[in-house]
mmCIF file of C-alpha atoms in Angstrom:
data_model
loop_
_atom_site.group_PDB
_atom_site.id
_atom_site.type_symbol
_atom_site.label_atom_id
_atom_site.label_comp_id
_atom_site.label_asym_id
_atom_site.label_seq_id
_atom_site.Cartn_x
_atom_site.Cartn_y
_atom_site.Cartn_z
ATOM 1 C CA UNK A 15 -70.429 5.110 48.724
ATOM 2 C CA UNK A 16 -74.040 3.678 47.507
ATOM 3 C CA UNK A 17 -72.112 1.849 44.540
ATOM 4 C CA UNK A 18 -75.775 0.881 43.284
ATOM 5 C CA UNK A 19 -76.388 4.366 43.110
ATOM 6 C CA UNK A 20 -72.920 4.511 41.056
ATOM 7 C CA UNK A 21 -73.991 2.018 38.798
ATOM 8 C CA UNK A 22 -76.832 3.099 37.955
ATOM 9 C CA UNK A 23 -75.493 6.803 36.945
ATOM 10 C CA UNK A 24 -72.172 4.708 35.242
ATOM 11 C CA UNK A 25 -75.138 2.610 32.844
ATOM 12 C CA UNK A 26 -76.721 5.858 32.190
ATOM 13 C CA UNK A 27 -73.696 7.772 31.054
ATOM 14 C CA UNK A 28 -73.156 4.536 28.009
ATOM 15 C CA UNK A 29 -76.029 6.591 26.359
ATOM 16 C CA UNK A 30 -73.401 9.156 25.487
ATOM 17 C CA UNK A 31 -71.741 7.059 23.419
ATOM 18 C CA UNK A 32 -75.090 5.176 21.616
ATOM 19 C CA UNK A 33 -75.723 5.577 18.145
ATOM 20 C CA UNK A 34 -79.499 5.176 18.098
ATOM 21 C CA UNK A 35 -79.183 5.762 13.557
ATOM 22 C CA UNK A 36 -76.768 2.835 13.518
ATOM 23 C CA UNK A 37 -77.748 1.165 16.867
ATOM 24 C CA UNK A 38 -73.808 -0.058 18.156
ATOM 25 C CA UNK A 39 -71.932 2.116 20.746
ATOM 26 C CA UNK A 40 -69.411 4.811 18.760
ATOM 27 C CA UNK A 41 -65.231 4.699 19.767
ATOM 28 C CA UNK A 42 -65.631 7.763 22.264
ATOM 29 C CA UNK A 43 -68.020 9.987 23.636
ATOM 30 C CA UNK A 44 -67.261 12.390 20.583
ATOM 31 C CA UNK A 45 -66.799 9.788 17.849
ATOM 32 C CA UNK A 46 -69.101 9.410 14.922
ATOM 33 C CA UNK A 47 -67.281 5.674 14.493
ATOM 34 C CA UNK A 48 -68.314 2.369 15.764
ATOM 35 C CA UNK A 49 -66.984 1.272 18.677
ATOM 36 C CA UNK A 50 -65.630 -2.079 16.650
ATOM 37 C CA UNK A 51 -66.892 -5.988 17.426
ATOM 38 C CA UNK A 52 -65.120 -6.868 20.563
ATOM 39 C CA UNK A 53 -66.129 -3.465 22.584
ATOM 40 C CA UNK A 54 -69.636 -3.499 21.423
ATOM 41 C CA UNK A 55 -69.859 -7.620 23.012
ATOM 42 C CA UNK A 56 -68.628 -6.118 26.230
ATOM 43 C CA UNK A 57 -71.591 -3.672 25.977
ATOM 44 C CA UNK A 58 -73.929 -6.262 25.975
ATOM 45 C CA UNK A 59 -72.487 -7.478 28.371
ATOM 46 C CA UNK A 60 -72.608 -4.044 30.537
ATOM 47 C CA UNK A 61 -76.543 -4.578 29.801
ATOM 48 C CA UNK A 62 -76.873 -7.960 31.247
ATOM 49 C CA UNK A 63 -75.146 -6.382 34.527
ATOM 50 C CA UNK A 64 -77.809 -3.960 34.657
ATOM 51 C CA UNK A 65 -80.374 -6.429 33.598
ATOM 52 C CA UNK A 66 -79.621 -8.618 36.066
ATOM 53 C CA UNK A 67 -80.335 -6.180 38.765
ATOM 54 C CA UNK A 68 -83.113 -4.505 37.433
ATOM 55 C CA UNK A 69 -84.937 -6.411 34.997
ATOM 56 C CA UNK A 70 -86.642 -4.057 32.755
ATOM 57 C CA UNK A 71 -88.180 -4.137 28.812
ATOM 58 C CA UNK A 72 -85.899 -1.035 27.700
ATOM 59 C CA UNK A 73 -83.043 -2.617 28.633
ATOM 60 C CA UNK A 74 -83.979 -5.562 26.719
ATOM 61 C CA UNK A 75 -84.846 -3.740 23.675
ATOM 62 C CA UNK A 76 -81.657 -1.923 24.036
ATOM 63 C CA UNK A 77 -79.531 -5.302 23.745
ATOM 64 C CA UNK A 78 -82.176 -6.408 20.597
ATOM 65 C CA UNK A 79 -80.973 -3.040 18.749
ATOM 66 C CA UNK A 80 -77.282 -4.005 19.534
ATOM 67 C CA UNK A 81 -77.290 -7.015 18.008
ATOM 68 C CA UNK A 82 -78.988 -5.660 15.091
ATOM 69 C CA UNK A 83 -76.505 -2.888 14.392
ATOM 70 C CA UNK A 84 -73.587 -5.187 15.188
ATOM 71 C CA UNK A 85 -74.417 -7.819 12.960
ATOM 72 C CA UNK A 86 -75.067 -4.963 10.455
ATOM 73 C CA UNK A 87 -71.809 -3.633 10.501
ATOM 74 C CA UNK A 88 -69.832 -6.424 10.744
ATOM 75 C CA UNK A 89 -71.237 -7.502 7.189
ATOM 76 C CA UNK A 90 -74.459 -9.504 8.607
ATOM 77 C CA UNK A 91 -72.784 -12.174 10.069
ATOM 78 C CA UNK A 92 -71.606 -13.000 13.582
ATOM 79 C CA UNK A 93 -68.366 -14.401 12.573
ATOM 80 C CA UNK A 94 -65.294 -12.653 12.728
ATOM 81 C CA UNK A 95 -62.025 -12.447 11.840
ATOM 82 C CA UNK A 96 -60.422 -12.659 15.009
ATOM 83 C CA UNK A 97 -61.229 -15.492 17.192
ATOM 84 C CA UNK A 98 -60.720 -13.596 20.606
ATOM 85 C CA UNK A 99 -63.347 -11.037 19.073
ATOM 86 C CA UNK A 100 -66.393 -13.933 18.742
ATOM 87 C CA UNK A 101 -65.292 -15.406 21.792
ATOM 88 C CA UNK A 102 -66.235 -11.990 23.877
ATOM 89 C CA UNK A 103 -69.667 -11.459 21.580
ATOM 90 C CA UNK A 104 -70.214 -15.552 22.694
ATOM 91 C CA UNK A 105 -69.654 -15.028 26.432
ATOM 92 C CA UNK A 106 -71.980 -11.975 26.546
ATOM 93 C CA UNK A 107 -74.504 -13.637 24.681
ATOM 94 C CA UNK A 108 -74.813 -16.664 26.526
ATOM 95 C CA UNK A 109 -75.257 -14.305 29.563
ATOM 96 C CA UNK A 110 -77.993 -12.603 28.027
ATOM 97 C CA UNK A 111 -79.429 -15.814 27.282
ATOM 98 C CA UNK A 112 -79.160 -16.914 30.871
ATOM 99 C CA UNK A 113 -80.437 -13.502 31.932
ATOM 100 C CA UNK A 114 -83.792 -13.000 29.538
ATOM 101 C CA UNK A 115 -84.284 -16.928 28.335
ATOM 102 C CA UNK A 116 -84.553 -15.562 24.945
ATOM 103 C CA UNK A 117 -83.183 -18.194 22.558
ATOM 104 C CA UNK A 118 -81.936 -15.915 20.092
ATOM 105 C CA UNK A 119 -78.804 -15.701 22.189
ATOM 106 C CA UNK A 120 -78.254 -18.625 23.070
ATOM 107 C CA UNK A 121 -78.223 -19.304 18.671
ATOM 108 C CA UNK A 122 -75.840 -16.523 18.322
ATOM 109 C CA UNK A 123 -73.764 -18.368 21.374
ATOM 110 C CA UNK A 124 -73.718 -21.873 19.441
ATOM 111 C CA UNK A 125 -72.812 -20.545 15.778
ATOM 112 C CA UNK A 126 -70.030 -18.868 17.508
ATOM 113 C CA UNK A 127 -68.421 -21.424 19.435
ATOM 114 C CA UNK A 128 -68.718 -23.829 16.218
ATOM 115 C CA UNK A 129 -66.504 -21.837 14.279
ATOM 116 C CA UNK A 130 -64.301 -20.524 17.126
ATOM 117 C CA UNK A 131 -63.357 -24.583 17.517
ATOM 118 C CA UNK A 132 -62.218 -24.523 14.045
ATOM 119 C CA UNK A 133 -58.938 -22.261 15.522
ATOM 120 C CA UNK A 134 -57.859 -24.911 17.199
ATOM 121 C CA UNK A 135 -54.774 -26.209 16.145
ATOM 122 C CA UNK A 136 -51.908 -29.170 16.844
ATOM 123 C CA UNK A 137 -49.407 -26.455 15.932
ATOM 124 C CA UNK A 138 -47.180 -25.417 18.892
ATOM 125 C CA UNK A 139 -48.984 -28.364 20.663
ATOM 126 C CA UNK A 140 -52.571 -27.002 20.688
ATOM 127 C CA UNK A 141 -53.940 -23.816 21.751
ATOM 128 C CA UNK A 142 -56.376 -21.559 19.298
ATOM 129 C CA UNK A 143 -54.907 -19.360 16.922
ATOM 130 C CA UNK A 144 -55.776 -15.508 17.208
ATOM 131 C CA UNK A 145 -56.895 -14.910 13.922
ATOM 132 C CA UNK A 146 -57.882 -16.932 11.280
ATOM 133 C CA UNK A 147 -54.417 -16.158 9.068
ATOM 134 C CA UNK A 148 -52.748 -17.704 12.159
ATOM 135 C CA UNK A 149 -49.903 -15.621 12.872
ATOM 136 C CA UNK A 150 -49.335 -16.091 16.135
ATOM 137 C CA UNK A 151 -51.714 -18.344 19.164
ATOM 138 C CA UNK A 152 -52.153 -15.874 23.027
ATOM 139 C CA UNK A 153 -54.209 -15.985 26.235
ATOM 140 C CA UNK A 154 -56.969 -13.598 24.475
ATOM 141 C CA UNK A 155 -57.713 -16.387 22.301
ATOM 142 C CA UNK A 156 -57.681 -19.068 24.373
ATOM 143 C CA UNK A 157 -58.494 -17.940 28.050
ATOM 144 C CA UNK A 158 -62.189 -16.380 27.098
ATOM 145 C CA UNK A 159 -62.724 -19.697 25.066
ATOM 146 C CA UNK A 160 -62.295 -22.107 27.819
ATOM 147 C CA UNK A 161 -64.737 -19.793 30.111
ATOM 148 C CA UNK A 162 -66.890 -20.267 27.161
ATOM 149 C CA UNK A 163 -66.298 -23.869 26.887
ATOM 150 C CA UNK A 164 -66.550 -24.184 30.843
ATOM 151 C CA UNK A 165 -70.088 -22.532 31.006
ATOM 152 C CA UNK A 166 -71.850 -24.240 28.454
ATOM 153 C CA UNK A 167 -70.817 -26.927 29.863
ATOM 154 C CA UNK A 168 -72.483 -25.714 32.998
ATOM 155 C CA UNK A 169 -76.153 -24.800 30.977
ATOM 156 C CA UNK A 170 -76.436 -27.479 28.623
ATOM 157 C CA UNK A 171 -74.159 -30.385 29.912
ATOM 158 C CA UNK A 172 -72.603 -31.375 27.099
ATOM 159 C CA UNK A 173 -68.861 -33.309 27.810
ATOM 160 C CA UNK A 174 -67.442 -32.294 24.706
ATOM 161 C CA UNK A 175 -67.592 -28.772 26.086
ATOM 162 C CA UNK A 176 -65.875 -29.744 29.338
ATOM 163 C CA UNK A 177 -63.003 -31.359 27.394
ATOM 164 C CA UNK A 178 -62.645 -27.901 25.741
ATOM 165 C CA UNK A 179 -62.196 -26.331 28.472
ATOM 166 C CA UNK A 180 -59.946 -28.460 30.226
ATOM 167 C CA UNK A 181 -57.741 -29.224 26.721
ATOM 168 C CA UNK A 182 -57.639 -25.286 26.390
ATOM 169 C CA UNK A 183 -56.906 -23.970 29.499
ATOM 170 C CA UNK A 184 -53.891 -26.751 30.232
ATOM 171 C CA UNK A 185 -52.881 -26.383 26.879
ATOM 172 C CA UNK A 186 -52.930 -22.542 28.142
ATOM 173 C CA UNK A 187 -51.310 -23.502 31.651
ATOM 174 C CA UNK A 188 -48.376 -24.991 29.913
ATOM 175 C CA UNK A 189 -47.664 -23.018 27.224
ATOM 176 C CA UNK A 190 -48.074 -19.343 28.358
ATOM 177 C CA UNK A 191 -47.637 -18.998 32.092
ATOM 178 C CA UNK A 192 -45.069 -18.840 34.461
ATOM 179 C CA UNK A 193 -46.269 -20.984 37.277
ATOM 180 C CA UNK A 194 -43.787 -19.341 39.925
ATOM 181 C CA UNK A 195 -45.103 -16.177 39.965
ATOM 182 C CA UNK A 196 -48.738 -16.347 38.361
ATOM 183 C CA UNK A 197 -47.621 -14.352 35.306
ATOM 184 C CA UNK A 198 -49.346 -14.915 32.102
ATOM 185 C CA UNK A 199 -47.538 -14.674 29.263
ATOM 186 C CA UNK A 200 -49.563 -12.836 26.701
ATOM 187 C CA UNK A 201 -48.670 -15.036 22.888
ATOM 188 C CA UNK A 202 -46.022 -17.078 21.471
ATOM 189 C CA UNK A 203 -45.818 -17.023 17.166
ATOM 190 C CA UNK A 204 -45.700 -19.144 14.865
ATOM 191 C CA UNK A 205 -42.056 -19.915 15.256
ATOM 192 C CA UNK A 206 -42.373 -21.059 18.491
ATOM 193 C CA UNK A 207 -41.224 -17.475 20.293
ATOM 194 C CA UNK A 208 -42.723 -16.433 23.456
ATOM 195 C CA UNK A 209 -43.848 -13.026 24.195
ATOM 196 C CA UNK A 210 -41.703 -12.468 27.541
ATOM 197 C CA UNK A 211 -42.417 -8.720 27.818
ATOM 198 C CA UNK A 212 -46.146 -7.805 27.906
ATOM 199 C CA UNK A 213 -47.924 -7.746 30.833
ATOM 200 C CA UNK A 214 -51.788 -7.184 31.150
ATOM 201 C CA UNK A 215 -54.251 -7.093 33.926
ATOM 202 C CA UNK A 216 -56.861 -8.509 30.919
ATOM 203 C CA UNK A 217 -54.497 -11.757 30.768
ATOM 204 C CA UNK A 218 -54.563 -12.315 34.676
ATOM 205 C CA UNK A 219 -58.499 -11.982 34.658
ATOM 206 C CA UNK A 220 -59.231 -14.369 31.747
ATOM 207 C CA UNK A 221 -56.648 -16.568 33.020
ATOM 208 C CA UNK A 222 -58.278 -16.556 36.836
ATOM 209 C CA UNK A 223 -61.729 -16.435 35.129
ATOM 210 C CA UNK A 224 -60.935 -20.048 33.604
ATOM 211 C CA UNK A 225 -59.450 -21.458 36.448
ATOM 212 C CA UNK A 226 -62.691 -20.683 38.508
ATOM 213 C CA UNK A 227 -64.774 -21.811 36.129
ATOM 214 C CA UNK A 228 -63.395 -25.608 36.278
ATOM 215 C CA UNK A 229 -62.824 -25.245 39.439
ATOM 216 C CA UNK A 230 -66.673 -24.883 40.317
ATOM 217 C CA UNK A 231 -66.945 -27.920 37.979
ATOM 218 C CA UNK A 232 -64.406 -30.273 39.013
ATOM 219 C CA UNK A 233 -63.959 -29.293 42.729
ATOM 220 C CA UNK A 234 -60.105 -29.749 41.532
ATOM 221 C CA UNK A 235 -58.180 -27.371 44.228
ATOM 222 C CA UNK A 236 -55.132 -27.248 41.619
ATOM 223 C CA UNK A 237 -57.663 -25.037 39.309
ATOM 224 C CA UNK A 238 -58.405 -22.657 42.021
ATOM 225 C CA UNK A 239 -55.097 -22.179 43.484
ATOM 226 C CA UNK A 240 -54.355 -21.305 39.635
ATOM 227 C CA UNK A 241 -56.783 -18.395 40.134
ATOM 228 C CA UNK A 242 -55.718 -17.161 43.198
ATOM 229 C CA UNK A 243 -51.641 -17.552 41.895
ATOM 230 C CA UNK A 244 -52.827 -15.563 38.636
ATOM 231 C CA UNK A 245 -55.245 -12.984 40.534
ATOM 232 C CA UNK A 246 -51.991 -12.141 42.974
ATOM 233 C CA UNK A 247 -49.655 -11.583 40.293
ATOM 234 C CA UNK A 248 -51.991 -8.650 39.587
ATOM 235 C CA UNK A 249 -53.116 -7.225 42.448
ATOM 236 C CA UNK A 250 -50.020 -7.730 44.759
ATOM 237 C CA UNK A 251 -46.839 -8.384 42.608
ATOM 238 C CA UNK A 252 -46.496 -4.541 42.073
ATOM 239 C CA UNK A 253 -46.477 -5.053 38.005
ATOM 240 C CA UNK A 254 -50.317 -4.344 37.338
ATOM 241 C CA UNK A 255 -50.702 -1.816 40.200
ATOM 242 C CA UNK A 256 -49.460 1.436 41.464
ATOM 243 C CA UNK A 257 -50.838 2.163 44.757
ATOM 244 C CA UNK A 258 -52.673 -0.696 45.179
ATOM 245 C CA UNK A 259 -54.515 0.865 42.007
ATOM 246 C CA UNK A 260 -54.689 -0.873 38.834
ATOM 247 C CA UNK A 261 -52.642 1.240 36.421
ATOM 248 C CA UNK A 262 -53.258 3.199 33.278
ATOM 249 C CA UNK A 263 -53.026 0.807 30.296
ATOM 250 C CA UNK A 264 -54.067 3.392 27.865
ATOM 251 C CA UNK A 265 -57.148 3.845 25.949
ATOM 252 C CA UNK A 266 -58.427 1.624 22.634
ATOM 253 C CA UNK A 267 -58.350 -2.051 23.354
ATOM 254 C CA UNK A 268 -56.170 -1.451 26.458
ATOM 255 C CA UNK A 269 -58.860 0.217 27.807
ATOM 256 C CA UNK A 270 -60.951 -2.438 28.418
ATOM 257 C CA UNK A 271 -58.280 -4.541 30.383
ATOM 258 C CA UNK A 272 -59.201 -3.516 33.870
ATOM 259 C CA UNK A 273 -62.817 -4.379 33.292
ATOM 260 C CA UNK A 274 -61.967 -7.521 31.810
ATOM 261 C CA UNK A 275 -59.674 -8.426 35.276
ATOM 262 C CA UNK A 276 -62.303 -6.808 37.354
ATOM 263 C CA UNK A 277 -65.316 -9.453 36.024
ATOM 264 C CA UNK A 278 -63.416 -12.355 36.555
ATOM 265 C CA UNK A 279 -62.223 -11.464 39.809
ATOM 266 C CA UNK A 280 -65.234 -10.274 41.378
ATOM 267 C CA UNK A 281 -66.758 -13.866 40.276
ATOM 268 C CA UNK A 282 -63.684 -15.041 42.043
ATOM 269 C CA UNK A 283 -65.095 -13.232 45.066
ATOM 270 C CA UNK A 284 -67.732 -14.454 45.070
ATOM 271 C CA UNK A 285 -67.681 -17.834 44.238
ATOM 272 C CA UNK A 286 -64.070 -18.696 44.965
ATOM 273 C CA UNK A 287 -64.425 -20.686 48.324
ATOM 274 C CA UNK A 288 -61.729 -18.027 49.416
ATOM 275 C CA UNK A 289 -59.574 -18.891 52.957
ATOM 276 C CA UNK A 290 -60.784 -15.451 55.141
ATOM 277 C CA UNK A 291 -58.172 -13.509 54.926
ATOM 278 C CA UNK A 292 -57.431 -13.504 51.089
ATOM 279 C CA UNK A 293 -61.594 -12.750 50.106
ATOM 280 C CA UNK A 294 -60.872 -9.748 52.722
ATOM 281 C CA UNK A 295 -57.422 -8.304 51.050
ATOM 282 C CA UNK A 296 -59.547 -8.904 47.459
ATOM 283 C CA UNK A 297 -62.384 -7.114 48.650
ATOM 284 C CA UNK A 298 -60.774 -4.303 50.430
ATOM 285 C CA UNK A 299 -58.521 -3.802 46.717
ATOM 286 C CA UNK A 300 -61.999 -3.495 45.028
ATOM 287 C CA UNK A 301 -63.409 -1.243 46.908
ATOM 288 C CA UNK A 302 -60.293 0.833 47.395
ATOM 289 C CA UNK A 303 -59.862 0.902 42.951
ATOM 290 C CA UNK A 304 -64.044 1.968 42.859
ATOM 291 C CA UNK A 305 -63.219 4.184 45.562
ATOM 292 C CA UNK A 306 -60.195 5.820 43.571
ATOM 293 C CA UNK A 307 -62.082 5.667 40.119
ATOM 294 C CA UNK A 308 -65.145 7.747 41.548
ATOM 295 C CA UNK A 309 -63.292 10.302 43.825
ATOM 296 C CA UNK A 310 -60.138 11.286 41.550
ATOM 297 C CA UNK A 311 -61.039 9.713 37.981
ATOM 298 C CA UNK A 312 -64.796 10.439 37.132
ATOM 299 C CA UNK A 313 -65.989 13.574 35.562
ATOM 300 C CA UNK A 314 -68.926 13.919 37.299
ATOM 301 C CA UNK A 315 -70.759 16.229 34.742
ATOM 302 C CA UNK A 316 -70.818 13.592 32.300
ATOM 303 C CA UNK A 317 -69.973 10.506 34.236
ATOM 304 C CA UNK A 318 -67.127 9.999 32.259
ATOM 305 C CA UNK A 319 -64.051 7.587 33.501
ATOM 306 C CA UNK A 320 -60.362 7.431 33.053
ATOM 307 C CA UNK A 321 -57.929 5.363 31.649
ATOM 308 C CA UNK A 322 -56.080 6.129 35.158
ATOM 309 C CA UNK A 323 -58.590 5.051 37.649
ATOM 310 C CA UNK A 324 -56.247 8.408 40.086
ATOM 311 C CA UNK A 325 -56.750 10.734 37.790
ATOM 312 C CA UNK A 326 -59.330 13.475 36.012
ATOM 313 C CA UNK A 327 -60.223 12.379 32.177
ATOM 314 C CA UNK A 328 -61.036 15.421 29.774
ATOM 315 C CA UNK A 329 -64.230 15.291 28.043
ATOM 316 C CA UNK A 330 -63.662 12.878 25.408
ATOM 317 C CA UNK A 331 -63.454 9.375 26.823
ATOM 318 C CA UNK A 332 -63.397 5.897 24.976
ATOM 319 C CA UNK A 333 -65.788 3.268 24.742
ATOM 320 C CA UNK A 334 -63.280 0.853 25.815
ATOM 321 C CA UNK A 335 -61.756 2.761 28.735
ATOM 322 C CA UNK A 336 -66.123 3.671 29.874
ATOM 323 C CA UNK A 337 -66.866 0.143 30.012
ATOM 324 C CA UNK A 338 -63.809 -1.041 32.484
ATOM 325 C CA UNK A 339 -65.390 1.885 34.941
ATOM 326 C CA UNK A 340 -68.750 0.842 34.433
ATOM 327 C CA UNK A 341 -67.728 -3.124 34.939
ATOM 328 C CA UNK A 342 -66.042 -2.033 38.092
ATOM 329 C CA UNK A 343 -68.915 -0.131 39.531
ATOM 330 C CA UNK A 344 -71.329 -3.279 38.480
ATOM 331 C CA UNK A 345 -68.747 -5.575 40.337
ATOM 332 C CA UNK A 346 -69.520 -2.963 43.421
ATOM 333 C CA UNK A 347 -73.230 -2.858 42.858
ATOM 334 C CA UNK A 348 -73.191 -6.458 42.992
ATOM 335 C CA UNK A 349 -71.074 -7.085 46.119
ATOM 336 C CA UNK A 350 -72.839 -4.392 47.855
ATOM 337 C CA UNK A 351 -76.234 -6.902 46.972
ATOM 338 C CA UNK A 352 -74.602 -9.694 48.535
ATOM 339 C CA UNK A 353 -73.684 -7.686 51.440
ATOM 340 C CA UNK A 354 -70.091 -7.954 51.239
ATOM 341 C CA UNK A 355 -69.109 -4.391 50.780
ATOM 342 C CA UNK A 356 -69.973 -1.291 53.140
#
């Protein structure tokens, strides 16, 4: 497989769902709506992937227009409703900050994180609320904030961002996981009551994704035996997988879970300071889920993806559901840079 090859068709086949009038992505490939807030930061962040490995004006422009039409239909403001929602726009624009230097980004990044701090609460002993009528506190509100936290941290260097991190994710740690088995638990409400039944591969990722993150900071080996606990749950315990395949979690915002989990654990990868044997068994489940995508789950008229990464889609495919396929074959194109993929 030439997975840069892959990419490059997957990145070309997000123009199918671009609405150059209104300048967002639309829900599907056949949809006249937006694609909503939280997709449309995950394409941006599809752009940086391809920025990053082939720098080039158009894309640039492209990511310009998306913030335009984003901020236009979400009322000409950044902020949001739902603090899991600015959280995704934040990450993706402090890549594209870190990928283009334009400072524009890195604005959007810091009026974001301002008000997503505001969620935090003492309620149910810390943790950020998901939305801002606080029903209920989960991992998609917290776990993509303390990767937030972690990496500005990182680019700017300011300790009040590394106690955000650290206060999130152990509030996090404590709260909603089950430390035996790597599980994270997806929310607990108001009244105190877990959510003991929902399982998602987006939860492991953002979960492993934080871990890493302070991890690379602290040098801590707690933090990344955290990620590796977490990243095994999903690709090992049988619960996320069939066939050493990540499974169908449907389309709308469960399609984008598998390309959540695959960006975190590609960085993981990567950057992990993995024993051997363990970056081996991660890499060979990779490249045997790209493999699977592309040979049973692509129309390849229209580069279109699945929600099962085994089977055929039809012709109408969400935005959500594209962007896990493209995220996967970006996570190839990159490992196949670095030489550690065939």
């Amino acid at each position: 497989y030439d997975w840069i090859k892959v990419a490059d068709s997957a990145q070309l086949s997000m123009n199918y769902f671009w609405s150059a009038s209104d300048k967002v992505y639309l829900n599907s490939n056949t949809s006249s709506a937006w694609g909503n807030y939280w997709p449309n930061a995950h394409a941006l962040d599809v752009l940086v992937d391809a920025y990053i490995r082939t720098p080039s004006p158009a894309l640039k422009a492209r990511m310009d227009d998306l913030m335009t039409g984003v901020r236009a239909k979400n009322g000409n403001t950044w902020l949001n409703y739902y603090y899991d929602d600015m959280e995704w726009m934040a990450l993706a624009c402090l890549r594209a900050f870190q990928a283009t230097n334009d400072n524009a980004y890195r604005d959007i990044t810091n009026i974001l994180w301002t008000d997503i701090k505001n969620g935090w609460s003492s309620d149910l002993g810390g943790g950020i609320w998901w939305r801002k009528d606080n029903p209920s506190k989960n991992a998609p509100s917290n776990l993509p904030a303390a990767i937030l936290a972690a990496r500005l941290y990182k680019q700017f260097n300011n300790a009040d961002d590394l106690d955000w991190a650290k206060k999130i994710y152990a509030w996090q740690k404590t709260v909603l996981y089950e430390a035996a088995t790597g599980w994270v638990y997806d929310n607990i409400d108001k009244a105190g009551t877990k959510n003991l039944t929902w399982k998602f591969t987006y939860n492991q990722g953002t979960f492993l994704g934080a871990a890493l993150e302070l991890y690379k900071i602290t040098n801590d080996v707690t933090y990344k035996n955290d990620a590796i606990k977490a990243t095994d749950y999903a690709v090992s315990s049988g619960q996320l997988t069939s066939n050493s395949v990540l499974k169908d979690e449907g389309g709308g915002d469960g399609g984008l879970f598998k390309g959540v989990f695959i960006r975190y654990f590609t960085k993981l990868i990567i950057d992990g300071d993995l024993p051997a044997d363990k970056k081996q068994a991660y890499t060979a489940f990779i490249v045997k889920n790209g493999q699977s995508l592309w040979a049973k789950a692509t129309n390849k008229s229209l580069i279109l993806f699945n929600t099962a990464w085994d089977k055929m889609p039809g012709n109408s495919t969400d935005l959500t559901t594209q962007l896990s396929g493209v995220m996967l074959m970006e996570a190839l194109a990159t490992l196949k840079k670095l030489n550690l993929v065939d």
